[in-house]
N, CA, C and O atoms as CSV, one atom per row, in Angstrom:
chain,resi,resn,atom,element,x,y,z
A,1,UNK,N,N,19.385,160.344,10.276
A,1,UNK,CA,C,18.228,160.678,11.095
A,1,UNK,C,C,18.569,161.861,12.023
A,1,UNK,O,O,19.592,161.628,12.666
A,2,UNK,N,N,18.083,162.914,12.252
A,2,UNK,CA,C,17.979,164.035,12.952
A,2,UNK,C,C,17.719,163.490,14.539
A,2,UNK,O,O,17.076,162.556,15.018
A,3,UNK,N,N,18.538,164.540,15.078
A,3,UNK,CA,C,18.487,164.562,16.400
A,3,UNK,C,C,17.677,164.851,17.051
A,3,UNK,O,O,17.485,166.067,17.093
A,4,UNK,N,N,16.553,163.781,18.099
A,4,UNK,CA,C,15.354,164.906,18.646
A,4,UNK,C,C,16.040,166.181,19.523
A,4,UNK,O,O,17.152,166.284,20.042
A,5,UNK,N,N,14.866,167.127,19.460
A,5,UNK,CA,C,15.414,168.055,20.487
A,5,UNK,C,C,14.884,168.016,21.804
A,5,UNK,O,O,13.678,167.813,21.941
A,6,UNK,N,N,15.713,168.206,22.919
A,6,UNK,CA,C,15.443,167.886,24.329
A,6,UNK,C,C,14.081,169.049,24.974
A,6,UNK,O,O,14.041,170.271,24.831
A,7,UNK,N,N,13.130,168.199,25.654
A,7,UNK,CA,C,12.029,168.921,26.155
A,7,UNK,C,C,12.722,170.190,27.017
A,7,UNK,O,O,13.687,169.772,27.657
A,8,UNK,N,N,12.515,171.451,27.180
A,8,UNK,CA,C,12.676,172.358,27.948
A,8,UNK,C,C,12.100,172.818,29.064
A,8,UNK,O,O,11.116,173.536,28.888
A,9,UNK,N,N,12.426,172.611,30.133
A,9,UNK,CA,C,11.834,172.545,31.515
A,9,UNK,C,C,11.257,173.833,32.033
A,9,UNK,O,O,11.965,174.779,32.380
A,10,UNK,N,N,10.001,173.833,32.070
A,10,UNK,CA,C,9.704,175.505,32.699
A,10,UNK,C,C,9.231,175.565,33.592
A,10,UNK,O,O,8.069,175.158,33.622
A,11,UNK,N,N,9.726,176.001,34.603
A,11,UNK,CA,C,9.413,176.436,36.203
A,11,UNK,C,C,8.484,177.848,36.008
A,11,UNK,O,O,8.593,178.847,35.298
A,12,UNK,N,N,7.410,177.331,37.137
A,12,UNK,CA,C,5.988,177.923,37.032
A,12,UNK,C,C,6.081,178.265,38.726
A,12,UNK,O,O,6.187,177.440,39.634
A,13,UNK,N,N,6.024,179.377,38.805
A,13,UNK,CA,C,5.904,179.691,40.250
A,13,UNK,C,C,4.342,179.379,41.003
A,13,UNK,O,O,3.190,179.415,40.569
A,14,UNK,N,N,4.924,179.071,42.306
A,14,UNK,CA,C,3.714,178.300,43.203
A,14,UNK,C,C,2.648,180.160,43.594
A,14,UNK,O,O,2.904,181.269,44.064
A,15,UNK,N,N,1.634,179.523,43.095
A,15,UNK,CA,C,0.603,180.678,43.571
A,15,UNK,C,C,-0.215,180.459,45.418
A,15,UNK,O,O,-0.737,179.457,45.908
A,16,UNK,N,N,-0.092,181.288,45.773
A,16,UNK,CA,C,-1.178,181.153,46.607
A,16,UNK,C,C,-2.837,180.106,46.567
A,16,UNK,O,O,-3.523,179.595,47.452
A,17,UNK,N,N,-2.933,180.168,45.128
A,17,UNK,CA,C,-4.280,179.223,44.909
A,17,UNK,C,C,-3.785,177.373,45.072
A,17,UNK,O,O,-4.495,176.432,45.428
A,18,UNK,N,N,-2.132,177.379,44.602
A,18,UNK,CA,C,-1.839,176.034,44.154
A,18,UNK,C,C,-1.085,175.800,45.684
A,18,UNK,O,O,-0.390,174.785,45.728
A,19,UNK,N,N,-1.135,176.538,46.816
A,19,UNK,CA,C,-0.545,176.141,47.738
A,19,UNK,C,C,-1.758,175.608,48.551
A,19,UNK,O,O,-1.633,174.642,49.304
A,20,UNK,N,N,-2.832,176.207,48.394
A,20,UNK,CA,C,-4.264,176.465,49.080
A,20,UNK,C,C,-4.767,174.951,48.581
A,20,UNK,O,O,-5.428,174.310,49.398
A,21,UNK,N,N,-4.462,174.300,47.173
A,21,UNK,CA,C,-4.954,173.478,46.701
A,21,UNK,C,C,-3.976,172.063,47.437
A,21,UNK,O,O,-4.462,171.039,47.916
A,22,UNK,N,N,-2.606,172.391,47.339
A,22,UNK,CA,C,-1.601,171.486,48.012
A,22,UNK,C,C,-2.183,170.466,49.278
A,22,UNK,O,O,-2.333,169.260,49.469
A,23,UNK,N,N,-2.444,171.963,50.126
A,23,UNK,CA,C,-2.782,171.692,51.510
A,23,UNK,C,C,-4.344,171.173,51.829
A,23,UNK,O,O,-4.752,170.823,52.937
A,24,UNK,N,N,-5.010,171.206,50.757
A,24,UNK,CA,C,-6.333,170.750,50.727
A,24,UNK,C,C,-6.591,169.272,50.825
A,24,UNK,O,O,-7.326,168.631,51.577
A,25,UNK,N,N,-5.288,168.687,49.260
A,25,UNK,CA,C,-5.086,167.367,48.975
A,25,UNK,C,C,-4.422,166.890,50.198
A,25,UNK,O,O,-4.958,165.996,50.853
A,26,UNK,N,N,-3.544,167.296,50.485
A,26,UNK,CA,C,-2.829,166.680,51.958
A,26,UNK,C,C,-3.398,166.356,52.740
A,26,UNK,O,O,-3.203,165.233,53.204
A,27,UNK,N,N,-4.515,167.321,53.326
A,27,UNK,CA,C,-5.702,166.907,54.404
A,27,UNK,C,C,-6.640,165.749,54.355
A,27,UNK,O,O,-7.093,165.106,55.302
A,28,UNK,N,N,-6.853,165.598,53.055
A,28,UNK,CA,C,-7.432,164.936,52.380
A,28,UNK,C,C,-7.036,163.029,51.923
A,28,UNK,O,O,-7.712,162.038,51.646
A,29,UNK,N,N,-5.368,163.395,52.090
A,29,UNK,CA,C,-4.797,162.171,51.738
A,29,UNK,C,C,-5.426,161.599,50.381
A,29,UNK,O,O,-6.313,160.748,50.313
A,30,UNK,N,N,-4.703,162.320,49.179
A,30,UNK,CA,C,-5.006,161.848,48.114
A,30,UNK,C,C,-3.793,161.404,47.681
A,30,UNK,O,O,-2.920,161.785,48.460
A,31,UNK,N,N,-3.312,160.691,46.674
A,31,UNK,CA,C,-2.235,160.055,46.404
A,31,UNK,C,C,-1.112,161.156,45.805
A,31,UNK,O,O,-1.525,162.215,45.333
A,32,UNK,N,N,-0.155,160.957,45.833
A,32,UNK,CA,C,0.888,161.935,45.166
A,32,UNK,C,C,0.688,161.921,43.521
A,32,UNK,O,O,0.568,162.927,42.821
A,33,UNK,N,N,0.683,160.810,43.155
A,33,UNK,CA,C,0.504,160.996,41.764
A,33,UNK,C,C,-0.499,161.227,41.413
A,33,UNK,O,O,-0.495,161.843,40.347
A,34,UNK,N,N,-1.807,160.940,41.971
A,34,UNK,CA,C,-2.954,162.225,41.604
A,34,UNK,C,C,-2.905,163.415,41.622
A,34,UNK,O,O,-3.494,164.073,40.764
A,35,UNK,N,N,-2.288,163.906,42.471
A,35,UNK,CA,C,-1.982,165.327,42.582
A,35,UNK,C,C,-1.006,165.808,41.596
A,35,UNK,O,O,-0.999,167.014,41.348
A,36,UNK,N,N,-0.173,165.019,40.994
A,36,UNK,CA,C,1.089,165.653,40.169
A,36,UNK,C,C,0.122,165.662,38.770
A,36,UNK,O,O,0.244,166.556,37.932
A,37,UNK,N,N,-0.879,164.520,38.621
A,37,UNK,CA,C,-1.589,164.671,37.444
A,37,UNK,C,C,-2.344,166.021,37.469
A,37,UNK,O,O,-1.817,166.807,36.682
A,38,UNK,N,N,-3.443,166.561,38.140
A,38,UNK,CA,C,-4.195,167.206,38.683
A,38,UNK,C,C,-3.458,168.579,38.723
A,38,UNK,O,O,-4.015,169.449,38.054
A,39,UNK,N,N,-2.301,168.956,39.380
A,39,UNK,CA,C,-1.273,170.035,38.680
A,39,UNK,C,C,-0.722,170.223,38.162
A,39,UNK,O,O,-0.208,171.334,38.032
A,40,UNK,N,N,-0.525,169.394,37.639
A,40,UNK,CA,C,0.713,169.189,36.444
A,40,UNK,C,C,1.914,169.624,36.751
A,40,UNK,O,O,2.656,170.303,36.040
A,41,UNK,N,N,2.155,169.118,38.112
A,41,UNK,CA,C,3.632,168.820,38.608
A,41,UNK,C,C,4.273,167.775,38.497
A,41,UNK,O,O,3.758,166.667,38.645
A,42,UNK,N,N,5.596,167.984,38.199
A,42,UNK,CA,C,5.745,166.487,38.674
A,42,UNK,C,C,6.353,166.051,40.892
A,42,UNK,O,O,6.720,166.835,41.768
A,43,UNK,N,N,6.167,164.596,40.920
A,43,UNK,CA,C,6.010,164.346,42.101
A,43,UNK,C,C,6.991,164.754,43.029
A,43,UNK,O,O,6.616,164.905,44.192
A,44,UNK,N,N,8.506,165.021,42.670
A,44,UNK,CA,C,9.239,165.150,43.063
A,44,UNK,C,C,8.924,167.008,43.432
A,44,UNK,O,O,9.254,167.466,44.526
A,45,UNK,N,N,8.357,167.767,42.503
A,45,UNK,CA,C,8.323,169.137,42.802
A,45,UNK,C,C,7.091,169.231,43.944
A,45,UNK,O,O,7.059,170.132,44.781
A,46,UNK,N,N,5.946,168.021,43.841
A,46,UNK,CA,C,4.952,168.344,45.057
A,46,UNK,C,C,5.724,168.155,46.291
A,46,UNK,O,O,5.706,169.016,47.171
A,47,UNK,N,N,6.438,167.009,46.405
A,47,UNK,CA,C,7.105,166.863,47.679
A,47,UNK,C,C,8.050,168.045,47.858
A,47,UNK,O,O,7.643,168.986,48.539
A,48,UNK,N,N,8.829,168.079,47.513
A,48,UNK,CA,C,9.855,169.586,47.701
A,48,UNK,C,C,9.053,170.427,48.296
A,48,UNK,O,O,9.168,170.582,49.512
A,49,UNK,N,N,7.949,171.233,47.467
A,49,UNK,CA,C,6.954,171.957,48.032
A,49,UNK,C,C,6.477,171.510,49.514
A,49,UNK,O,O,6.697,172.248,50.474
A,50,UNK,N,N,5.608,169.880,49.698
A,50,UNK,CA,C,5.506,169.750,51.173
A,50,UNK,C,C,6.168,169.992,52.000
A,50,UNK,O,O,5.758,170.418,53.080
A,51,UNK,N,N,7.805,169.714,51.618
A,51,UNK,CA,C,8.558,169.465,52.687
A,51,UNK,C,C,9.124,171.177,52.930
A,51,UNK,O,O,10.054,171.391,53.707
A,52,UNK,N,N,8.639,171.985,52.391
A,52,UNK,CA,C,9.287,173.533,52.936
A,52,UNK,C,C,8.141,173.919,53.671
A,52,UNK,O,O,8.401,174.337,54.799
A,53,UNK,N,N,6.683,173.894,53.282
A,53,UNK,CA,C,5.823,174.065,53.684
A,53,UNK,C,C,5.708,173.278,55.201
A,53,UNK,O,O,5.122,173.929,56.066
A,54,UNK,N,N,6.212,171.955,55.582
A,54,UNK,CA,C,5.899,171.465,56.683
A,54,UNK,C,C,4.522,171.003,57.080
A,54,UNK,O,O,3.856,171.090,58.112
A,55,UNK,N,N,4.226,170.170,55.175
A,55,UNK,CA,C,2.971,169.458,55.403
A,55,UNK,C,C,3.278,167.894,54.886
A,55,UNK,O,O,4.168,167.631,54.078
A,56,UNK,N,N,2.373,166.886,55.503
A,56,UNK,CA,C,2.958,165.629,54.919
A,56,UNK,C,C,2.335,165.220,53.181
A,56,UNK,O,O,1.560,166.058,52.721
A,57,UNK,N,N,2.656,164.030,52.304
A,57,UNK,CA,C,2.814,163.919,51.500
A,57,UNK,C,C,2.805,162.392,51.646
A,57,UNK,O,O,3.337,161.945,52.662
A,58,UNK,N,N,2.241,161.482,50.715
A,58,UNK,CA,C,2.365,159.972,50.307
A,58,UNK,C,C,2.720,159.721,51.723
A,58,UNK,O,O,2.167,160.021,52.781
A,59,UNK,N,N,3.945,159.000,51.393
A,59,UNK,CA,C,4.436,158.160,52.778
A,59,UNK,C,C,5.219,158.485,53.562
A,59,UNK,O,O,5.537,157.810,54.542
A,60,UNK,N,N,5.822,159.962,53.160
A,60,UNK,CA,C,6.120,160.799,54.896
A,60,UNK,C,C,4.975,161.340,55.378
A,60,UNK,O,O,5.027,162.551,55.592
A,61,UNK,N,N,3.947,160.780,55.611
A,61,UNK,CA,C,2.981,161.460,56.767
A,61,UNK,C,C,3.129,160.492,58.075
A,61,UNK,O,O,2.513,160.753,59.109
């Protein structure tokens, strides 16, 4: 049986629109994993993002 091949990770730089959108959901208090669905981030990259930005997120607010 053949070896699967491993998914390749591609880093997508944060736009001005998806930071604008970040800070929208935050205000908003929508769940993290809605938002990772909704950008197709995953959760760990939305938080990273909050936490440079110096906005809250799930349950560090």
């Amino acid at each position: 049986m053949a070896k699967k091949a491993k998914k390749r990770v591609k880093r997508r730089e944060w736009t001005k629109a998806d930071i604008k959108d970040l800070k929208a959901h935050s205000k908003a208090r929508t769940p993290v994993v809605k938002i990772a669905k909704l950008t197709k981030r995953t959760v760990g990259a939305l938080r990273q993002k909050a936490l440079h930005l110096g906005i809250g997120l799930g349950h560090q607010r």
